[in-house]
Short mmCIF file of C-alpha atoms and ligand atoms in Angstrom, two decimals:
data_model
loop_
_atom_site.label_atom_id
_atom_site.label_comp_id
_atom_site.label_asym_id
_atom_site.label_seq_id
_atom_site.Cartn_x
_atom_site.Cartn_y
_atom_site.Cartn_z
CA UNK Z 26 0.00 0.00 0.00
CA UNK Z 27 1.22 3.64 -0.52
CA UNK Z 28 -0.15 7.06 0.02
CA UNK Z 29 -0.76 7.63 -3.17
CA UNK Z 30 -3.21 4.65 -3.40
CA UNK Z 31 -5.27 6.20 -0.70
CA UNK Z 32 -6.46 9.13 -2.74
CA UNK Z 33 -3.71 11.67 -1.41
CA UNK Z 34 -2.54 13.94 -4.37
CA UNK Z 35 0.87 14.06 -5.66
CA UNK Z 36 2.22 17.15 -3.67
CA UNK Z 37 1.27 15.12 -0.32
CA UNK Z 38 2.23 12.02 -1.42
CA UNK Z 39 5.59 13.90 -2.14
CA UNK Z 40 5.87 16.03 1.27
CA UNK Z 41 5.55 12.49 3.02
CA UNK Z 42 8.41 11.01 0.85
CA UNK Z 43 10.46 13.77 1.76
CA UNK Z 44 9.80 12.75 5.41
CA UNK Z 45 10.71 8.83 4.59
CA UNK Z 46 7.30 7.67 5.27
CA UNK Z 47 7.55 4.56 2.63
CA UNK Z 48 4.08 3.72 3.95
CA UNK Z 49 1.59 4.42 5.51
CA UNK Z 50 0.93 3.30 9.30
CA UNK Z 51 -2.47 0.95 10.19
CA UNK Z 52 -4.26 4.24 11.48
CA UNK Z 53 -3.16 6.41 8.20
CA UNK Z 54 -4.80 3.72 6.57
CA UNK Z 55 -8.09 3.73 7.82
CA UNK Z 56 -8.03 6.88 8.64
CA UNK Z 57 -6.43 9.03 5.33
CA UNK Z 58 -9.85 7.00 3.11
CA UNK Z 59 -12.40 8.24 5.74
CA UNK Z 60 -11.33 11.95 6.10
CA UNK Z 61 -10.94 12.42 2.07
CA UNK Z 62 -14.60 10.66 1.59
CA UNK Z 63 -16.08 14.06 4.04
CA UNK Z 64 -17.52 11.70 6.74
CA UNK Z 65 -17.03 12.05 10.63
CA UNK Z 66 -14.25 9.86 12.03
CA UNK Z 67 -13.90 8.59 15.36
CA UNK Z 68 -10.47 7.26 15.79
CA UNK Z 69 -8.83 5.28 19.24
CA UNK Z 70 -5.58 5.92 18.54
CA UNK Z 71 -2.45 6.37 20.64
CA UNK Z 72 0.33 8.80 20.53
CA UNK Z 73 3.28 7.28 18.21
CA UNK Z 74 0.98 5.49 15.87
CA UNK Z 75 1.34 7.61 12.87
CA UNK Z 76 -2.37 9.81 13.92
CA UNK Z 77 -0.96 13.31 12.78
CA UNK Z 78 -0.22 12.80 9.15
CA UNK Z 79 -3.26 10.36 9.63
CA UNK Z 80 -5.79 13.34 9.77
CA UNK Z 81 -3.09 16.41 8.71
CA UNK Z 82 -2.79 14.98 5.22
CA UNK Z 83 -6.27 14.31 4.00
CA UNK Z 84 -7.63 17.41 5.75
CA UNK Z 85 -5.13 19.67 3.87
CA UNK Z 86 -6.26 17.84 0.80
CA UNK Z 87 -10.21 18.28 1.29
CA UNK Z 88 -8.98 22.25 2.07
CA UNK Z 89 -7.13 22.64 -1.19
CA UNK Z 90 -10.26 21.52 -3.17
CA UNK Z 91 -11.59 24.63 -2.81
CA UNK Z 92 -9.24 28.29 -2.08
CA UNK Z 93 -9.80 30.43 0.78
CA UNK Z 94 -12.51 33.29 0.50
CA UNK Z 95 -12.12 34.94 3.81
CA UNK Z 96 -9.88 35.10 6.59
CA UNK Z 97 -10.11 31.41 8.06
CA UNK Z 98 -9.47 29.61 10.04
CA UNK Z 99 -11.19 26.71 7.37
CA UNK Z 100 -9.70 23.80 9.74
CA UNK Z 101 -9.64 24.19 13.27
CA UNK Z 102 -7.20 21.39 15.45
CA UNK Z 103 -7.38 21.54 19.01
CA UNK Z 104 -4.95 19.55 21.24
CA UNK Z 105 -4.50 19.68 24.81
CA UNK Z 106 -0.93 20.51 25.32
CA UNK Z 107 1.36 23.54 24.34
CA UNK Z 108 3.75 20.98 23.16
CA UNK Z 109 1.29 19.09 20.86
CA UNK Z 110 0.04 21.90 19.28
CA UNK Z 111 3.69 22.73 18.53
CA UNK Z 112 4.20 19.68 17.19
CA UNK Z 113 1.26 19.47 15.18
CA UNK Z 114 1.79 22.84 13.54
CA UNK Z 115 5.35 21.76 12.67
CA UNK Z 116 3.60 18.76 10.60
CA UNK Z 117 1.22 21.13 9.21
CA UNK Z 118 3.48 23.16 7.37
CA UNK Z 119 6.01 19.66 6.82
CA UNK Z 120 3.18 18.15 4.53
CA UNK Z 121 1.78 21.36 3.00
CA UNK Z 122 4.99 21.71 1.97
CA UNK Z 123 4.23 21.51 -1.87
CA UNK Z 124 0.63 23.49 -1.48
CA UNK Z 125 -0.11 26.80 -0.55
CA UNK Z 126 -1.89 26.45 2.54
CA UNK Z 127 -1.55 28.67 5.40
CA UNK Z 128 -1.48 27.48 8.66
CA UNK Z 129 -0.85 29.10 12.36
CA UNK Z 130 -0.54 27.75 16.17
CA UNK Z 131 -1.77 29.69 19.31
CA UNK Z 132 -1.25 28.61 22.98
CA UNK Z 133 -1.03 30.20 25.81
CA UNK Z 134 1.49 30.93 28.52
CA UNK Z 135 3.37 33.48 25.98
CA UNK Z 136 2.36 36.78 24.41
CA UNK Z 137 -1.15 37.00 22.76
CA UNK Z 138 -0.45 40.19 20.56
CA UNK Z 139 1.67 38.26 18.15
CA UNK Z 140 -0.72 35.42 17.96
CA UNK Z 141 -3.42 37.66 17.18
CA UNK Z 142 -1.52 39.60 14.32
CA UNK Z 143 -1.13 36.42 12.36
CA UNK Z 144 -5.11 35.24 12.77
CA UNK Z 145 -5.86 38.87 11.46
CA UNK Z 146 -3.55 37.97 8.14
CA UNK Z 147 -5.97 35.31 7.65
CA UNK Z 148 -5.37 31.15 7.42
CA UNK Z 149 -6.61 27.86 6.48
CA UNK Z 150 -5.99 25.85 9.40
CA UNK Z 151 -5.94 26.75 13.16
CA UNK Z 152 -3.73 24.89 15.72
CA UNK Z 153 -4.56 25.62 18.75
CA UNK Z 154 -5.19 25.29 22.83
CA UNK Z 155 -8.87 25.41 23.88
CA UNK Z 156 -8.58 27.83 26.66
CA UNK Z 157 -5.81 30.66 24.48
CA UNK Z 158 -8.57 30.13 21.53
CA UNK Z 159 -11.51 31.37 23.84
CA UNK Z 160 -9.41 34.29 25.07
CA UNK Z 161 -8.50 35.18 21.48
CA UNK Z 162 -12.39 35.03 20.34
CA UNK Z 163 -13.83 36.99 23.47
CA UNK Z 164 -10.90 39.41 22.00
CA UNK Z 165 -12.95 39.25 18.66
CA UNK Z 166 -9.25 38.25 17.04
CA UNK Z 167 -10.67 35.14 15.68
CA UNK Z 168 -14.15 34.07 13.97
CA UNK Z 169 -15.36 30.51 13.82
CA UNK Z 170 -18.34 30.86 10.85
CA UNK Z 171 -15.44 29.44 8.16
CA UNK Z 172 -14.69 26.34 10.10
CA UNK Z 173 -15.57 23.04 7.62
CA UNK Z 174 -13.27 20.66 9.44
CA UNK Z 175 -12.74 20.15 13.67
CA UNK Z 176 -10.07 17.96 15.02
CA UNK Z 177 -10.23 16.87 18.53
CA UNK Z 178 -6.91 15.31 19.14
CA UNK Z 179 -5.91 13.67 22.04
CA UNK Z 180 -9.20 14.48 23.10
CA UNK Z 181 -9.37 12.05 26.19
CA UNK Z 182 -6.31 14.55 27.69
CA UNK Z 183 -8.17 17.34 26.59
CA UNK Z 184 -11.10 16.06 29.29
CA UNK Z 185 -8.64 15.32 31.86
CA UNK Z 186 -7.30 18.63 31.63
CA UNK Z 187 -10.34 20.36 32.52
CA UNK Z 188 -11.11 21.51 28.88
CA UNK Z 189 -14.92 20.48 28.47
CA UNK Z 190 -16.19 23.88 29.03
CA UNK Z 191 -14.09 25.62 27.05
CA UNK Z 192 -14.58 22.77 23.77
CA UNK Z 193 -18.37 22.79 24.21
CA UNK Z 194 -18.52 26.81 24.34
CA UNK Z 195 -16.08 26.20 21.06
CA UNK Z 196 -18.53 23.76 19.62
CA UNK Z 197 -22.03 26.02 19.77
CA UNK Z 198 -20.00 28.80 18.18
CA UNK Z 199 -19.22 26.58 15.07
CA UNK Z 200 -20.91 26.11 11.70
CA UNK Z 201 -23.39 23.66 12.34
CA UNK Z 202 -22.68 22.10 8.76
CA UNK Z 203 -19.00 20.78 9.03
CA UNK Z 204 -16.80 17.58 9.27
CA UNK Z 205 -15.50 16.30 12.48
CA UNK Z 206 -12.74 14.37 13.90
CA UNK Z 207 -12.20 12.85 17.37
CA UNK Z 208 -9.11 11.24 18.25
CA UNK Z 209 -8.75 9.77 22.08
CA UNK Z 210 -6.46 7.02 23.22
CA UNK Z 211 -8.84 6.03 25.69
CA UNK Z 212 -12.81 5.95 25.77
CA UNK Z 213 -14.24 7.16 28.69
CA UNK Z 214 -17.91 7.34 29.29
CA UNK Z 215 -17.03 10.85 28.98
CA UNK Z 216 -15.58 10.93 25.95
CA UNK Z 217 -18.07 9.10 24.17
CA UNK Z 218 -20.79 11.43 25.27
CA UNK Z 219 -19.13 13.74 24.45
CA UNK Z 220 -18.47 11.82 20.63
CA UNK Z 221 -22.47 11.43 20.68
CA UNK Z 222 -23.07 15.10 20.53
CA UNK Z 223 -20.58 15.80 18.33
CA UNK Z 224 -20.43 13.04 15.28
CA UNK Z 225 -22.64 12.12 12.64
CA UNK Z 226 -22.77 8.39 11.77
CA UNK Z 227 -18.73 8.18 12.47
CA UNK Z 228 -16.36 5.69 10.45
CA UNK Z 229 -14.91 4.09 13.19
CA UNK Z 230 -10.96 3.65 13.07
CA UNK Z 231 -9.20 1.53 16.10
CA UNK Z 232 -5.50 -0.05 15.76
CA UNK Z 233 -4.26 -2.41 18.44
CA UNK Z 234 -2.38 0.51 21.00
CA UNK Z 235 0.76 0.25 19.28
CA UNK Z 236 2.48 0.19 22.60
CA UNK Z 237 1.00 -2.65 24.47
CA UNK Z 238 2.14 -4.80 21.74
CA UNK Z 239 4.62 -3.23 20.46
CA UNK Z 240 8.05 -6.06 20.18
CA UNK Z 241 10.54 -3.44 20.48
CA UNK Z 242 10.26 -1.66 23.64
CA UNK Z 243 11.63 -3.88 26.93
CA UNK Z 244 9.97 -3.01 30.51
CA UNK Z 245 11.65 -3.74 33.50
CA UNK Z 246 10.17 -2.81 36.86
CA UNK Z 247 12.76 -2.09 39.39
CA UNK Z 248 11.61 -2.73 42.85
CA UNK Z 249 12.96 0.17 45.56
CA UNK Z 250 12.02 2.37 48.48
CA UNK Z 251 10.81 5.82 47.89
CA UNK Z 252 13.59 7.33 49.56
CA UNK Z 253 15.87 5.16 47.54
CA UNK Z 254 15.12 5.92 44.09
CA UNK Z 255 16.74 8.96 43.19
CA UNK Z 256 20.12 7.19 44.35
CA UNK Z 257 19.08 4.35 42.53
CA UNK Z 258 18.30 6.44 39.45
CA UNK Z 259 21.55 7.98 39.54
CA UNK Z 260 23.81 4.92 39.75
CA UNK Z 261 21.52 3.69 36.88
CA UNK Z 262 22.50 6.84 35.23
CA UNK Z 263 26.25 6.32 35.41
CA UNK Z 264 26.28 2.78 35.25
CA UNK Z 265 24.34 2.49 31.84
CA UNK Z 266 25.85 5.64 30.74
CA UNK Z 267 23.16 6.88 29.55
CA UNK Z 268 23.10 10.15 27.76
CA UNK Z 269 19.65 10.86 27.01
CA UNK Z 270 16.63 9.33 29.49
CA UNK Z 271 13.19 10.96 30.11
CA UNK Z 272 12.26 10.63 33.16
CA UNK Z 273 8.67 10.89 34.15
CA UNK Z 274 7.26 12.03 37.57
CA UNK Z 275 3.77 12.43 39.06
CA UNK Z 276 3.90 16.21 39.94
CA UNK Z 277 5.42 18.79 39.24
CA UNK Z 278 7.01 19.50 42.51
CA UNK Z 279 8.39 15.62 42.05
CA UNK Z 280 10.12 16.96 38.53
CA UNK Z 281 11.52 20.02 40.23
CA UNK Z 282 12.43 18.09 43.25
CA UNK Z 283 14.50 15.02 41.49
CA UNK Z 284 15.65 18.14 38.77
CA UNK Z 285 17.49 19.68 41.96
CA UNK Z 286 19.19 16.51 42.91
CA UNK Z 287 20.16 14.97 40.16
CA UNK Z 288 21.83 18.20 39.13
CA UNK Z 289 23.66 17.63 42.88
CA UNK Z 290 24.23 14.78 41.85
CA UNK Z 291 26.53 16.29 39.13
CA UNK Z 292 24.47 14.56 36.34
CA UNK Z 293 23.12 17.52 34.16
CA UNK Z 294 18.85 17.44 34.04
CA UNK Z 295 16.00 19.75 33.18
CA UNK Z 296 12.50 19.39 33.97
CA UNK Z 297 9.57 20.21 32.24
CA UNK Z 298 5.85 20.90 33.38
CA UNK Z 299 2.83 22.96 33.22
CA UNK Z 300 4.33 25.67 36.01
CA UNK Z 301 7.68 26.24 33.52
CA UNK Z 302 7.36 29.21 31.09
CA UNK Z 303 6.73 28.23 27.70
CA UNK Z 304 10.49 29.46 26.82
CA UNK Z 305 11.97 27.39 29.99
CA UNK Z 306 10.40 24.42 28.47
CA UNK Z 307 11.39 24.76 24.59
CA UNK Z 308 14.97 25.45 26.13
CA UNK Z 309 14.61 22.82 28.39
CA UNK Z 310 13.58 20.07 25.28
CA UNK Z 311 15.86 21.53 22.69
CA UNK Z 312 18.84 21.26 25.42
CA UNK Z 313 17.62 17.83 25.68
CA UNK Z 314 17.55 17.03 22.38
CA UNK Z 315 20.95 18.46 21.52
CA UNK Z 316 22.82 16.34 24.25
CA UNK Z 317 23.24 19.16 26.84
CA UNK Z 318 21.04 17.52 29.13
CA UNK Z 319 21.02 13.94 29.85
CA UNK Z 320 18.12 13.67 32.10
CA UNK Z 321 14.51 15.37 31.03
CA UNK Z 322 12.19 15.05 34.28
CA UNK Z 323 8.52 15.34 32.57
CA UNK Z 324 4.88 15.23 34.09
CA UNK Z 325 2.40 13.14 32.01
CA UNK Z 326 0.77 16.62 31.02
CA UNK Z 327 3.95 18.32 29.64
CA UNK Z 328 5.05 14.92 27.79
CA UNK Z 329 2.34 14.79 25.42
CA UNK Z 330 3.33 15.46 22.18
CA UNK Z 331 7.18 15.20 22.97
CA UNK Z 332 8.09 13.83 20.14
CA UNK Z 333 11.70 12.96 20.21
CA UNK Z 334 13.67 10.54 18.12
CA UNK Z 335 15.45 7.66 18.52
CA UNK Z 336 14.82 8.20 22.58
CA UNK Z 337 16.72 5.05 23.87
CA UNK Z 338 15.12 4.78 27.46
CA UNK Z 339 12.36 6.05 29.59
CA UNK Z 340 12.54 5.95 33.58
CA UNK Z 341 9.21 6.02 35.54
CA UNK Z 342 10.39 7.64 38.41
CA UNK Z 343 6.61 7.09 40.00
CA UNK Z 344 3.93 4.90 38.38
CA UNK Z 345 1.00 7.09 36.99
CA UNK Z 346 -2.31 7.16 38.49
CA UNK Z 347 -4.23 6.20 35.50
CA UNK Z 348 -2.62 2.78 33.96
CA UNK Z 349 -3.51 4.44 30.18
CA UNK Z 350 -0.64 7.07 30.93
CA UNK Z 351 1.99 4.33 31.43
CA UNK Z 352 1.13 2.72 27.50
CA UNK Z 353 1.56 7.11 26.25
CA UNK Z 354 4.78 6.90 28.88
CA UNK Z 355 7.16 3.71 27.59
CA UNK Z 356 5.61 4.93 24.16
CA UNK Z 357 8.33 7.82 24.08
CA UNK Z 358 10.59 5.15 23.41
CA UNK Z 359 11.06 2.95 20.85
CA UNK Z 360 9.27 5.68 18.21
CA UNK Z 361 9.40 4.55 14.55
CA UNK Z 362 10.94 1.16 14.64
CA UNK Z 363 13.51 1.91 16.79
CA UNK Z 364 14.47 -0.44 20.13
CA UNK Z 365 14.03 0.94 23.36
CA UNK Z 366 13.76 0.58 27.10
CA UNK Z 367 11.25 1.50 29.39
CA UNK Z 368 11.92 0.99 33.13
CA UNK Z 369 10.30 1.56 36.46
CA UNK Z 370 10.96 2.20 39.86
CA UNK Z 371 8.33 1.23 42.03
CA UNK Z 372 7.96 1.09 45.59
CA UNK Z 373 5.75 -1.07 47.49
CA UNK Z 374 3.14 1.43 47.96
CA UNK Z 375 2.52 1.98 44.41
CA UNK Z 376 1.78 -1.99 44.07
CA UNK Z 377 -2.04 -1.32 42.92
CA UNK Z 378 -0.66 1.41 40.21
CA UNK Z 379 1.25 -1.40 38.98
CA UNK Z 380 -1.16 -4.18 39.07
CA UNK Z 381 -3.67 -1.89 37.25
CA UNK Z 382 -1.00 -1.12 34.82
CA UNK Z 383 -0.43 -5.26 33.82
CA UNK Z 384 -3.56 -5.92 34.08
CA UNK Z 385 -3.96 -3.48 31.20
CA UNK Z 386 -1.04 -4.35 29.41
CA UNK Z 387 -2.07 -8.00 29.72
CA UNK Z 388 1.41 -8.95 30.83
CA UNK Z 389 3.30 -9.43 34.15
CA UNK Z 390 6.60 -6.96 33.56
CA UNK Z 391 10.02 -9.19 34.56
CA UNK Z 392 11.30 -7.30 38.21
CA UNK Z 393 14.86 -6.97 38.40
CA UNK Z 394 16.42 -6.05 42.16
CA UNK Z 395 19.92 -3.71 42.41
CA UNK Z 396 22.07 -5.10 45.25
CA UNK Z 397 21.98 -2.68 48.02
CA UNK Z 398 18.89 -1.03 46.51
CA UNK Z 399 16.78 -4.07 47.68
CA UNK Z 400 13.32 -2.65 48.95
CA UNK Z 401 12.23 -2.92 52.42
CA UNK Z 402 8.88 -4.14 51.58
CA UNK Z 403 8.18 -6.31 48.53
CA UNK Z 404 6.21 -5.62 45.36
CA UNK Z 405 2.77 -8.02 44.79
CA UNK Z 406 3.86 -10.44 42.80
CA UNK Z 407 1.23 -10.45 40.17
CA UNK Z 408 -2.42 -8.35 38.78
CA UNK Z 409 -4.70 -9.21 41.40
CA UNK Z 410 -6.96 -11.53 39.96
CA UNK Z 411 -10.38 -12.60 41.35
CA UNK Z 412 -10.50 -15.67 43.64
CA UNK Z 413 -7.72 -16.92 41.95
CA UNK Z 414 -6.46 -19.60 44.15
CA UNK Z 415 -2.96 -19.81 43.47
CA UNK Z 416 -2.64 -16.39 44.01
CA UNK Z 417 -4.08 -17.16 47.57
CA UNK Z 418 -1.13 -19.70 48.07
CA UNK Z 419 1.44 -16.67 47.09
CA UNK Z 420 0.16 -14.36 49.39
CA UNK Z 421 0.76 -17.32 52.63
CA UNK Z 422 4.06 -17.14 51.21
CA UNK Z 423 4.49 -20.40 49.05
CA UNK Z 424 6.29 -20.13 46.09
CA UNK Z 425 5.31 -16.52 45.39
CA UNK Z 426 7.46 -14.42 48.05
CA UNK Z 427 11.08 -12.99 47.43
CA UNK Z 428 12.18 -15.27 50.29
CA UNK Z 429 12.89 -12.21 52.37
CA UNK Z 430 11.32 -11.76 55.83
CA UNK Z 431 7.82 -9.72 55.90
CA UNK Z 432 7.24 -10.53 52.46
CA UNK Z 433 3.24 -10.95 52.30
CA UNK Z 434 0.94 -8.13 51.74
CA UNK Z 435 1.51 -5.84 53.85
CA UNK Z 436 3.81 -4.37 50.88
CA UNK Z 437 0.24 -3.03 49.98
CA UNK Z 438 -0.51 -0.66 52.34
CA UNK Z 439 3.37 0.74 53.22
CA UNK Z 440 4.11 3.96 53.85
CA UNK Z 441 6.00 5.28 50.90
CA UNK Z 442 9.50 6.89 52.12
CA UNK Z 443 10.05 4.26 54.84
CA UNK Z 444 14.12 3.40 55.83
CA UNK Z 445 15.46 1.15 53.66
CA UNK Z 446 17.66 -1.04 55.37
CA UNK Z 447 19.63 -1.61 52.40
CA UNK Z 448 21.35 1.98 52.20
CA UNK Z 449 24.23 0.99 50.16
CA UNK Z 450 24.63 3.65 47.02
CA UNK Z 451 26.99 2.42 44.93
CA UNK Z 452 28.98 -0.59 43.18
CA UNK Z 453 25.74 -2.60 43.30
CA UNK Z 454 24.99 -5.20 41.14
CA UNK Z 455 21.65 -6.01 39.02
CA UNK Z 456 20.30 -9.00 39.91
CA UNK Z 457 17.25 -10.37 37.34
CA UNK Z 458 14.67 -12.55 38.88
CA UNK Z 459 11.74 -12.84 36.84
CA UNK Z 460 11.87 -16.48 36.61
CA UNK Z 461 11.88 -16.93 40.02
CA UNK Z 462 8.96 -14.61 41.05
CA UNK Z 463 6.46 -15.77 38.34
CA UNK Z 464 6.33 -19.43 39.91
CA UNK Z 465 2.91 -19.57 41.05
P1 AMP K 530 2.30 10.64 15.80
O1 AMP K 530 1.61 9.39 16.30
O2 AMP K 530 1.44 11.39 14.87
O3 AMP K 530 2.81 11.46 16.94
O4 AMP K 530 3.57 10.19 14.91
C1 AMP K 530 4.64 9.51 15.47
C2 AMP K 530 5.91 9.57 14.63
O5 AMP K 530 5.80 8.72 13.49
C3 AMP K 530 6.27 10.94 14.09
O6 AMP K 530 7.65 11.13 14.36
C4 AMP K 530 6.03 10.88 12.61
O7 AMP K 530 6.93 11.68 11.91
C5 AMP K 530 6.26 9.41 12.32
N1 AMP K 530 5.43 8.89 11.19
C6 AMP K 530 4.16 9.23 10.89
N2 AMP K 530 3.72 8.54 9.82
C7 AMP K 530 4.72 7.71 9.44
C8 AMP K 530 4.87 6.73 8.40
N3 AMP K 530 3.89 6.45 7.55
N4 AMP K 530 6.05 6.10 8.29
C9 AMP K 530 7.04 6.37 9.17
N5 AMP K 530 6.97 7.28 10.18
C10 AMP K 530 5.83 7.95 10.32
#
């Protein structure tokens, strides 16, 4: 198959050739037919799978069927994140490369004057943040009555984020005769009422979540303390010299936090969340990127739509709260055929986060133990299934315990940031024991 046999003209088919696309991903195909034939799509797609170019491209073709009469915007893309809205502008331009389509971002957290400047010079299609595109419209700098085509991307984030007020207010002011697009990685009962209201008689597009099946990332959990993981993460650091990792934590305060020491540490690191100017975090990612920093500490938020190649290995500092985020996570790795690792360090009290997270992922992730990082309390062995008996056995401690004392389920409930007893910091060894744990 080739892009060219899905309907896309020439000039597309070239701007994507110029990118080395040879062909296109599952989601492109489904997804590039659909959008060109003017119906609503409804798309479960995950970051990394190819979704961008698989809406971009036929949008920018239905748009150059017909030229511009007024000001625009004639395609309005909303995304969630600063970062993603970058990042699909930059693809914007990449594949109208060869047509004459104009095309603009707006976020906030920098200055609106400029933004507004360019929407007054007119466009076809409108990148943007829900909440900067209300405050440029109750500033009258931008009209909706041209809009043929929405995009929701990432809309699922969008939700999380608090956005729903802002997109429905978005919404009523649209044309009521116009194509839209919803892509979510996940399907909330949220999301789909929100779907209901919004498509007509949707072509439904789903690929398998390229992640949780994806062959070429390997994920290791590391079992530690609390207050032993950012000595941990260090000596993992140095020992693997590693020279580019992104690290993810739950808060921001947590990014700052492990920034600070790590930097101590004498191992140069940035971090990069919702409280950093926009300019701290562009600095912060292109440092990253150019091999000035070797440690990027993210939040879940600020990582969407990072989209950095060849990343070798991901850290999960702390597990997320929602199991999803860990798939959008280890997916930062591993990008476009390339091998990767994902690891993570998880103490005892985050043993639910990580059943929820296999249990999703349909697969029990091999724990490795560092000598002298050894946790106090031990890590369930396995998703808690129902009134599964053998599971029953493991938790009396036959065959399923790390043969350490206190090894039954009280690791559950401990308090995160308990002594270790194992302080030891360095010149540790890694010692693999899936084998040993998975005996049931
Ligand atoms: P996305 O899921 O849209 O964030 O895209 C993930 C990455 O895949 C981006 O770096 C794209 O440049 C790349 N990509 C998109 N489509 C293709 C394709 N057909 N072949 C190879 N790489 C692609």
């Amino acid at each position: 198959m080739s892009f060219s046999s899905l309907g896309l003209s020439e000039q597309l088919v070239r701007a994507t050739s110029d990118q080395g696309y040879e062909t296109p991903s599952p989601i492109q195909a489904q997804a590039i037919p659909a959008v060109l034939s003017g119906r609503d799509v409804m798309a479960a797609a995950q970051t990394g799978t190819g979704k961008t170019a698989g809406f971009t491209l036929p949008l920018l073709q239905r748009l150059g069927e017909n030229p511009r009469t007024g000001k625009g915007p004639r395609a309005l893309i909303l995304t969630p994140t600063r970062e993603l809205a970058a990042q699909v502008h930059d693809s914007v331009n990449l594949y109208s490369k060869y047509i004459p389509t104009k095309a603009a971002v707006v976020f906030g957290g920098v200055k609106i004057n400029p933004q507004m400047m360019k929407l007054r010079k007119g466009l076809d299609v409108l990148v943007a943040t829900p909440g900067r595109l209300m405050d440029l419209y109750q500033q009258n700098a931008v009209r909706f009555n041209e809009v043929e085509i929405l995009v929701l991307d990432e809309a699922d984030r969008m939700l999380d984020m608090g956005f729903i007020r802002d997109i429905r207010k978005i919404l009523s002011l649209l044309p009521a005769k116009r194509q839209n697009l919803l892509f979510s990685a996940t399907f909330s009962n949220e999301i789909r009422t929100l779907a209901e209201g919004l498509l007509d008689n949707p072509v439904q597009v789903e690929v398998a979540a390229r992640n949780t099946s994806a062959e070429n990332i390997k994920q290791s959990v590391y079992p530690v303390d609390q207050s032993q993981k950012t000595a941990l993460l260090s000596k993992l650091v140095r020992d693997n010299s590693w020279d580019q990792v992104l690290v993810f934590t739950r808060t921001k305060h947590g990014a700052n936090r492990l920034t600070q020491k790590l930097e101590k540490d004498g191992i140069t690191a940035a971090a990069i969340h919702g409280n950093k100017s926009q300019g701290a975090r562009t600095r912060a990612l292109a440092d990253f990127k150019a091999g000035e920093v070797r440690v990027l500490v993210a939040t879940d938020i600020a990582a969407r739509g990072l989209d950095i190649k060849q990343l070798p290995q991901v850290v999960n500092f702390e597990l997320p709260n929602v199991p999803e985020d860990y798939v959008h996570r280890i997916g930062r790795t591993g990008r476009a055929g390339e091998s990767g690792h994902a690891l993570s360090l998880v103490s005892a009290d985050e043993g639910k986060m990580l059943a929820g997270i296999e249990r999703l992922i349909k697969k029990q992730l091999p724990r490795t133990e560092v000598e002298g990082f050894e946790p106090t309390n031990n890590l369930p062995l396995k998703p808690k299934a129902k009134a599964d008996p053998s599971r029953a056995r493991n938790r009396n401690g036959n065959g399923g315990g790390n043969g350490r004392p206190g090894g039954k389920p009280k690791s559950f409930g401990a308090k995160p940031g308990g002594r270790s007893g194992g302080r030891s910091q360095n010149g540790g060894s890694q010692r693999s024991r899936p084998a040993q744990r998975q005996s049931a």
